[in-house]
Coordinates of C-alpha atoms in Angstrom, one line a residue:
Chain G
M916 CA 101.2 107.2 71.9
D917 CA 101.2 106.3 68.2
M918 CA 101.9 108.7 65.4
A919 CA 98.3 109.2 64.4
T920 CA 97.4 110.3 68.0
M921 CA 100.5 112.4 68.2
N922 CA 99.5 114.1 65.0
K923 CA 96.0 114.7 66.2
L924 CA 97.4 116.4 69.3
M925 CA 99.9 118.4 67.3
E926 CA 97.0 119.9 65.2
C927 CA 95.8 121.5 68.5
A928 CA 99.2 122.9 69.4
T929 CA 101.0 126.2 69.2
F930 CA 104.5 126.9 70.5
A931 CA 105.7 129.5 73.0
N932 CA 109.1 130.7 74.0
C933 CA 109.4 131.9 77.6
Y934 CA 112.0 133.9 79.4
P935 CA 112.8 133.5 83.1
R936 CA 109.9 134.6 85.3
D937 CA 107.4 134.9 82.4
V938 CA 103.9 134.1 83.6
V939 CA 102.4 131.2 81.6
F940 CA 99.0 131.5 83.4
R941 CA 97.6 132.8 86.7
Q942 CA 95.6 131.0 89.4
G943 CA 92.0 132.0 88.8
D944 CA 92.4 132.7 85.0
P945 CA 89.9 130.9 82.7
A946 CA 91.5 127.7 81.6
T947 CA 92.0 127.7 77.9
H948 CA 95.2 125.7 77.3
F949 CA 97.3 123.0 78.8
Y950 CA 101.0 122.8 78.2
S951 CA 103.9 120.4 77.7
V952 CA 107.5 121.4 78.4
L953 CA 109.9 121.0 75.4
S954 CA 112.9 122.6 77.1
G955 CA 113.6 124.5 80.3
Y956 CA 111.6 124.5 83.6
V957 CA 108.2 125.8 84.7
R958 CA 107.2 126.3 88.3
L959 CA 103.7 125.6 89.4
F960 CA 102.7 127.3 92.6
R961 CA 99.6 128.2 94.7
Q962 CA 99.2 131.7 96.3
N963 CA 97.1 132.4 99.3
S964 CA 95.0 135.5 100.0
E965 CA 98.0 137.2 101.7
G966 CA 100.3 136.5 98.7
R967 CA 102.3 133.7 100.3
E968 CA 103.4 131.1 97.8
A969 CA 103.7 127.4 97.9
D970 CA 105.4 125.4 95.2
I971 CA 103.4 122.4 93.9
R972 CA 105.6 121.0 91.2
V973 CA 108.5 121.8 89.0
C974 CA 107.9 120.7 85.4
G975 CA 110.8 119.9 83.1
P976 CA 111.3 118.5 79.6
G977 CA 108.7 115.9 78.8
D978 CA 106.3 117.0 81.6
S979 CA 102.8 118.3 80.9
F980 CA 100.7 120.5 83.1
A981 CA 97.1 121.7 83.4
D982 CA 96.1 118.6 81.4
E983 CA 94.0 117.6 84.5
L984 CA 91.6 120.3 83.2
I985 CA 90.8 118.5 79.9
F986 CA 88.1 116.4 81.6
G987 CA 86.6 119.3 83.7
G988 CA 87.4 122.5 85.5
D989 CA 87.2 126.0 84.0
T990 CA 89.9 127.9 85.8
Y991 CA 93.5 127.4 86.6
E992 CA 94.0 126.4 90.2
Y993 CA 97.6 127.5 90.4
H994 CA 100.1 129.9 88.9
A995 CA 102.6 128.7 86.2
Q996 CA 105.8 130.7 85.7
A997 CA 108.8 130.0 83.6
A998 CA 111.8 129.3 85.9
D999 CA 114.3 129.5 83.1
K1000 CA 114.3 130.0 79.4
A1001 CA 111.7 127.5 78.4
M1002 CA 110.0 126.3 75.2
L1003 CA 106.4 125.1 75.6
A1004 CA 103.8 123.5 73.5
R1005 CA 100.4 124.9 74.1
Y1006 CA 97.3 122.9 73.4
D1007 CA 93.7 124.3 73.1
I1008 CA 91.8 122.4 75.8
N1009 CA 88.5 122.5 74.0
R1010 CA 90.0 121.1 70.8
V1011 CA 91.8 118.3 72.6
R1012 CA 88.6 117.5 74.6
N1013 CA 86.7 117.2 71.3
A1014 CA 89.5 115.1 69.7
A1015 CA 89.4 112.8 72.7
Q1016 CA 85.6 112.4 72.4
A1017 CA 85.9 111.7 68.7
D1018 CA 88.7 109.2 68.4
D1019 CA 88.8 105.5 69.3
G1020 CA 90.2 106.0 72.8
M1021 CA 93.9 106.3 72.0
L1022 CA 94.1 109.9 73.0
A1023 CA 92.0 109.4 76.2
R1024 CA 94.3 106.5 77.1
A1025 CA 97.4 108.7 76.5
I1026 CA 96.0 111.5 78.6
A1027 CA 95.0 109.0 81.4
G1028 CA 98.5 107.6 81.4
S1029 CA 100.0 111.1 81.7
L1030 CA 97.6 111.9 84.6
A1031 CA 98.4 108.6 86.3
G1032 CA 102.1 109.5 86.3
Q1033 CA 101.5 112.9 87.7
L1034 CA 99.2 111.5 90.4
Q1035 CA 101.9 109.1 91.5
E1036 CA 104.4 112.0 91.5
T1037 CA 102.2 114.2 93.6
M1038 CA 101.4 111.4 96.1
D1039 CA 105.2 110.8 96.4
C1040 CA 105.6 114.5 97.1
I1041 CA 103.0 114.5 99.9
A1042 CA 104.6 111.4 101.5
N1043 CA 108.1 112.9 101.2
D1044 CA 107.0 116.2 102.8
R1045 CA 105.3 114.4 105.6
L1046 CA 107.8 111.7 106.3
N1047 CA 111.2 113.3 105.8
T1048 CA 113.2 116.1 107.4
A1049 CA 114.7 118.9 105.3
V1050 CA 118.1 117.1 105.3
Q1051 CA 116.5 113.8 104.3
R1052 CA 114.6 115.4 101.5
V1053 CA 117.7 117.0 100.1
A1054 CA 119.7 113.8 100.5
L1055 CA 117.0 111.8 98.7
Y1056 CA 116.9 114.3 95.8
L1057 CA 120.7 114.2 95.4
L1058 CA 120.7 110.4 95.5
E1059 CA 118.0 110.3 92.7
Q1060 CA 120.1 112.7 90.6
A1061 CA 123.2 110.6 91.1
E1062 CA 121.5 107.4 90.4
G1063 CA 123.7 104.9 88.5
Q1064 CA 126.9 106.6 89.6
E1065 CA 129.4 105.1 92.0
S1066 CA 130.9 107.0 95.0
P1067 CA 132.3 109.6 94.6
A1068 CA 129.5 110.9 92.4
S1069 CA 129.3 114.3 90.8
F1070 CA 126.7 116.1 88.8
R1071 CA 125.2 119.6 88.0
L1072 CA 121.8 120.6 89.5
A1073 CA 119.3 120.8 86.7
F1074 CA 118.0 124.2 88.0
Q1075 CA 118.9 126.9 90.4
K1076 CA 118.8 126.3 94.2
S1077 CA 115.9 128.6 94.8
L1078 CA 113.8 126.5 92.6
L1079 CA 115.1 123.3 94.2
A1080 CA 114.1 124.7 97.6
G1081 CA 110.5 125.3 96.4
K1082 CA 110.3 121.9 94.8
L1083 CA 111.3 120.2 98.1
G1084 CA 108.9 122.4 100.1
L1085 CA 111.7 124.2 101.9
A1086 CA 112.5 127.9 102.4
P1087 CA 115.8 128.9 100.8
E1088 CA 117.4 129.2 104.2
A1089 CA 116.3 125.7 105.2
L1090 CA 117.9 124.4 102.0
S1091 CA 121.1 126.2 102.8
R1092 CA 121.1 124.7 106.4
A1093 CA 120.5 121.2 104.9
F1094 CA 123.5 121.6 102.6
A1095 CA 125.6 122.8 105.5
T1096 CA 124.6 119.6 107.5
L1097 CA 125.3 117.4 104.5
K1098 CA 128.7 119.0 104.1
G1099 CA 129.6 117.0 107.3
L1100 CA 128.7 113.8 105.4
G1101 CA 130.9 114.7 102.4
V1102 CA 128.5 116.6 100.1
H1103 CA 130.3 119.5 98.5
V1104 CA 128.4 122.2 96.7
H1105 CA 130.2 124.5 94.2
G1106 CA 127.5 126.7 92.6
R1107 CA 125.3 124.2 90.9
I1108 CA 127.9 121.4 90.9
I1109 CA 127.4 118.7 93.6
E1110 CA 130.0 116.2 94.7
I1111 CA 129.0 113.3 96.9
E1112 CA 131.9 111.5 98.5
D1113 CA 129.9 108.6 99.9
M1114 CA 126.4 107.8 98.6
D1115 CA 125.9 105.2 101.3
A1116 CA 126.3 107.9 104.0
L1117 CA 123.3 109.7 102.4
R1118 CA 121.3 106.5 102.0
A1119 CA 121.8 105.8 105.8
L1120 CA 120.1 109.1 106.8
Chain O
M460 CA 79.9 107.4 82.6
D461 CA 77.1 105.8 80.6
M462 CA 75.4 102.6 81.6
A463 CA 77.2 100.5 79.0
T464 CA 80.6 101.6 80.3
M465 CA 79.4 101.1 83.9
N466 CA 78.3 97.6 83.0
K467 CA 81.6 96.9 81.4
L468 CA 83.4 98.0 84.6
M469 CA 81.0 96.0 86.8
E470 CA 81.9 92.8 84.9
C471 CA 85.4 93.2 86.2
A472 CA 84.3 93.8 89.8
T473 CA 84.0 91.8 93.0
F474 CA 82.9 93.1 96.3
A475 CA 84.6 93.1 99.7
N476 CA 83.4 93.9 103.2
C477 CA 86.2 95.3 105.4
Y478 CA 86.4 95.7 109.2
P479 CA 88.3 98.6 110.9
R480 CA 92.0 98.2 110.4
D481 CA 91.7 95.5 107.8
V482 CA 94.5 95.7 105.3
V483 CA 93.3 96.1 101.7
F484 CA 96.8 95.9 100.2
R485 CA 100.4 96.5 101.3
Q486 CA 103.0 98.9 99.8
G487 CA 105.2 96.7 97.6
D488 CA 102.6 94.0 96.9
P489 CA 102.1 93.2 93.3
A490 CA 99.3 95.4 91.9
T491 CA 96.3 93.2 90.9
H492 CA 93.2 95.3 91.7
F493 CA 92.1 98.8 92.1
Y494 CA 89.2 99.8 94.3
S495 CA 86.2 102.1 94.7
V496 CA 84.7 102.9 98.1
L497 CA 81.0 102.2 98.4
S498 CA 80.7 102.9 102.1
G499 CA 83.1 103.7 104.9
Y500 CA 86.6 105.1 104.8
V501 CA 90.0 103.7 103.6
R502 CA 93.3 105.3 104.6
L503 CA 96.2 105.4 102.2
F504 CA 99.6 105.7 103.7
R505 CA 103.3 105.4 102.9
Q506 CA 105.7 103.7 105.3
N507 CA 109.4 104.4 105.4
S508 CA 112.2 101.8 106.2
E509 CA 112.0 102.6 109.9
G510 CA 108.2 102.0 110.0
R511 CA 107.2 105.6 110.2
E512 CA 103.9 106.3 108.5
A513 CA 102.6 109.3 106.5
D514 CA 99.0 109.5 105.4
I515 CA 98.6 110.3 101.7
R516 CA 94.8 110.3 101.4
V517 CA 91.5 109.3 103.1
C518 CA 89.1 107.8 100.6
G519 CA 85.4 107.9 101.3
P520 CA 82.2 106.9 99.4
G521 CA 82.6 107.5 95.7
D522 CA 86.4 107.7 95.8
S523 CA 88.6 105.2 93.9
F524 CA 92.2 104.3 94.6
A525 CA 95.0 102.5 92.9
D526 CA 93.4 103.3 89.6
E527 CA 96.5 105.2 88.7
L528 CA 98.0 101.7 88.1
I529 CA 95.7 100.8 85.2
F530 CA 98.0 102.5 82.7
G531 CA 101.3 101.2 84.2
G532 CA 103.0 100.2 87.4
D533 CA 103.2 96.7 88.8
T534 CA 103.3 97.2 92.6
Y535 CA 101.3 99.2 95.0
E536 CA 103.2 102.3 96.1
Y537 CA 101.4 102.7 99.5
H538 CA 99.4 100.8 102.1
A539 CA 95.6 100.8 102.0
Q540 CA 93.8 100.1 105.3
A541 CA 90.1 100.2 106.2
A542 CA 89.6 103.0 108.7
D543 CA 86.1 101.9 109.5
K544 CA 83.7 99.3 108.4
A545 CA 83.9 99.7 104.7
M546 CA 82.3 98.1 101.6
L547 CA 84.6 98.2 98.6
A548 CA 84.3 97.3 94.9
R549 CA 87.4 95.6 93.7
Y550 CA 88.4 95.6 90.0
D551 CA 90.8 93.4 88.2
I552 CA 93.4 95.8 86.8
N553 CA 94.3 93.6 83.8
R554 CA 90.6 93.1 82.8
V555 CA 89.9 96.8 83.1
R556 CA 93.1 97.6 81.1
N557 CA 91.9 95.2 78.3
A558 CA 88.4 96.6 78.4
A559 CA 89.8 100.2 78.1
Q560 CA 91.9 99.1 75.1
A561 CA 89.0 97.5 73.4
D562 CA 86.2 100.0 73.8
D563 CA 85.6 103.3 71.9
G564 CA 87.3 105.4 74.5
M565 CA 84.4 105.9 76.9
L566 CA 86.1 103.9 79.7
A567 CA 89.5 105.6 79.2
R568 CA 87.8 109.0 79.4
A569 CA 86.0 108.0 82.6
I570 CA 89.3 106.8 84.1
A571 CA 91.1 109.9 82.9
G572 CA 88.3 112.0 84.5
S573 CA 88.7 110.2 87.8
L574 CA 92.5 110.6 87.8
A575 CA 92.2 114.3 87.0
G576 CA 90.0 114.8 90.0
Q577 CA 92.5 112.9 92.2
L578 CA 95.4 114.9 90.8
Q579 CA 93.7 118.1 91.7
E580 CA 92.9 116.9 95.2
T581 CA 96.5 115.8 95.8
M582 CA 97.9 119.1 94.5
D583 CA 95.5 120.9 96.9
C584 CA 96.9 118.8 99.7
I585 CA 100.5 119.7 98.9
A586 CA 99.7 123.4 98.7
N587 CA 97.6 123.2 101.9
D588 CA 100.5 121.4 103.8
R589 CA 103.0 123.9 102.6
L590 CA 101.0 127.1 103.0
N591 CA 99.0 126.6 106.1
T592 CA 99.7 126.2 109.8
A593 CA 98.0 123.3 111.8
V594 CA 95.3 125.7 113.1
Q595 CA 94.6 127.0 109.6
R596 CA 94.4 123.5 108.1
V597 CA 91.9 122.4 110.8
A598 CA 89.9 125.7 110.4
L599 CA 89.8 125.2 106.6
Y600 CA 88.6 121.6 106.9
L601 CA 85.9 122.6 109.4
L602 CA 84.7 125.4 107.1
E603 CA 84.5 123.0 104.2
Q604 CA 82.4 120.6 106.2
A605 CA 80.1 123.3 107.4
E606 CA 79.7 124.8 103.9
G607 CA 76.2 126.0 103.2
Q608 CA 75.5 126.5 106.9
E609 CA 75.0 129.9 108.6
S610 CA 76.7 130.7 112.0
P611 CA 76.3 129.0 114.4
A612 CA 77.1 125.9 112.4
S613 CA 77.1 122.3 113.7
F614 CA 78.0 119.0 112.2
R615 CA 79.4 115.5 113.0
L616 CA 82.9 114.7 111.8
A617 CA 82.7 112.0 109.1
F618 CA 85.4 110.0 110.8
Q619 CA 87.4 109.7 114.0
K620 CA 89.9 112.4 115.0
S621 CA 93.0 110.2 114.6
L622 CA 92.1 109.7 110.9
L623 CA 91.4 113.5 110.5
A624 CA 94.9 114.2 112.0
G625 CA 96.6 112.0 109.4
K626 CA 94.5 113.4 106.6
L627 CA 95.7 116.9 107.5
G628 CA 99.3 115.8 107.9
L629 CA 99.3 116.4 111.6
A630 CA 100.3 114.3 114.6
P631 CA 97.3 113.6 116.9
E632 CA 98.7 115.9 119.5
A633 CA 99.0 118.7 117.0
L634 CA 95.4 118.3 116.1
S635 CA 94.4 118.5 119.8
R636 CA 96.5 121.6 120.2
A637 CA 94.8 123.1 117.1
F638 CA 91.3 122.4 118.5
A639 CA 92.4 123.9 121.8
T640 CA 93.4 127.1 120.0
L641 CA 90.2 127.1 118.0
K642 CA 88.2 126.9 121.2
G643 CA 89.2 130.5 121.9
L644 CA 87.5 131.4 118.5
G645 CA 84.3 129.6 119.5
V646 CA 84.8 126.1 118.1
H647 CA 83.4 123.5 120.5
V648 CA 84.2 119.8 120.1
H649 CA 82.0 117.2 121.8
G650 CA 83.3 113.8 120.7
R651 CA 82.8 114.0 116.9
I652 CA 80.2 116.8 117.1
I653 CA 81.6 120.2 116.1
E654 CA 80.0 123.5 116.8
I655 CA 81.2 126.7 115.2
E656 CA 79.9 129.9 116.8
D657 CA 81.2 132.2 114.1
M658 CA 82.3 131.0 110.7
D659 CA 83.8 134.4 109.8
A660 CA 86.3 134.1 112.7
L661 CA 87.7 130.9 111.1
R662 CA 87.7 132.5 107.6
A663 CA 89.8 135.3 109.0
L664 CA 92.6 133.0 110.2

């Protein structure tokens, strides 16, 4: 995105500080804004009529959400809740829609690029859910986080384990069981610090 | 999309007739084209290193696929296979990308609109997979298909049951078991014809 486009978008923005568990919007609310995450994490989840929740996505710095509504849709289709202290930019959907109609296509291309990335990510998520066991999902996530490191690798989880469980489509107990299984393969968990003795052992799962 | 934009897109198109099980493209192939379905059905699926397959999406008339690659990405991230006799329009990604750079934003907005719809659909799929049991997923699908009908409702499945199983993230045997359970609630299956005695019984699941 060039500076002119960025400035056009910034004219439609306000900023919001969120505290852990703050509701950003509710499923079914009229859609008035979309968001981008400047810092922290936001959890997107769907709730069914009995109140059961399913996580759809965890958004971190650089991610945007609800921007799929710029080109249509008048209610939010999921809940968004701060999972952490988070700083968000908040864009008026109508103003961005009008700006995207009026400019020479730069803004529409930027939005399309963002939506394309999110679509790829959500398709990955479906495939991952459907192809991989709980242990494989966790191993894959750890390998992604340790990318570029040699064995033994070590890093800090970006967010708390309950959020990680939801992101991977697992109940918290299923995540605990997966970590217990991975312990046998040399994965050590100390709070949010993860140590992987042998990355190849995880790759072979 | 207005006629001028449509014509611009049509200049980048060729047409392809597919027979059942024809490969449209393979995961890992260089991405050269995206597609829209004019008739029939195309199955998108991911394959892991052991050859296990997970369906990501079933595309029918009016749907497009691989258009998330217009704004970046140089290989296909999944397999596309005709599930039926299918007629496809095939668009040169580079030409469409150039056309979207050159025009006044109409094409980019049309692409963004399409990607937004697909993103909503794939987020629905994740939530549905994570929230609902096999029986609930099948019931929900049947209710969608029978929308607008009164009880008793009756309709023909748009595609074969093996494809439906994949679309719902179920093994074929799990789909059969779900239909067996639903029989007790008055759902009768004769080949691809479905009869629902009482739609409210399914809604209550």
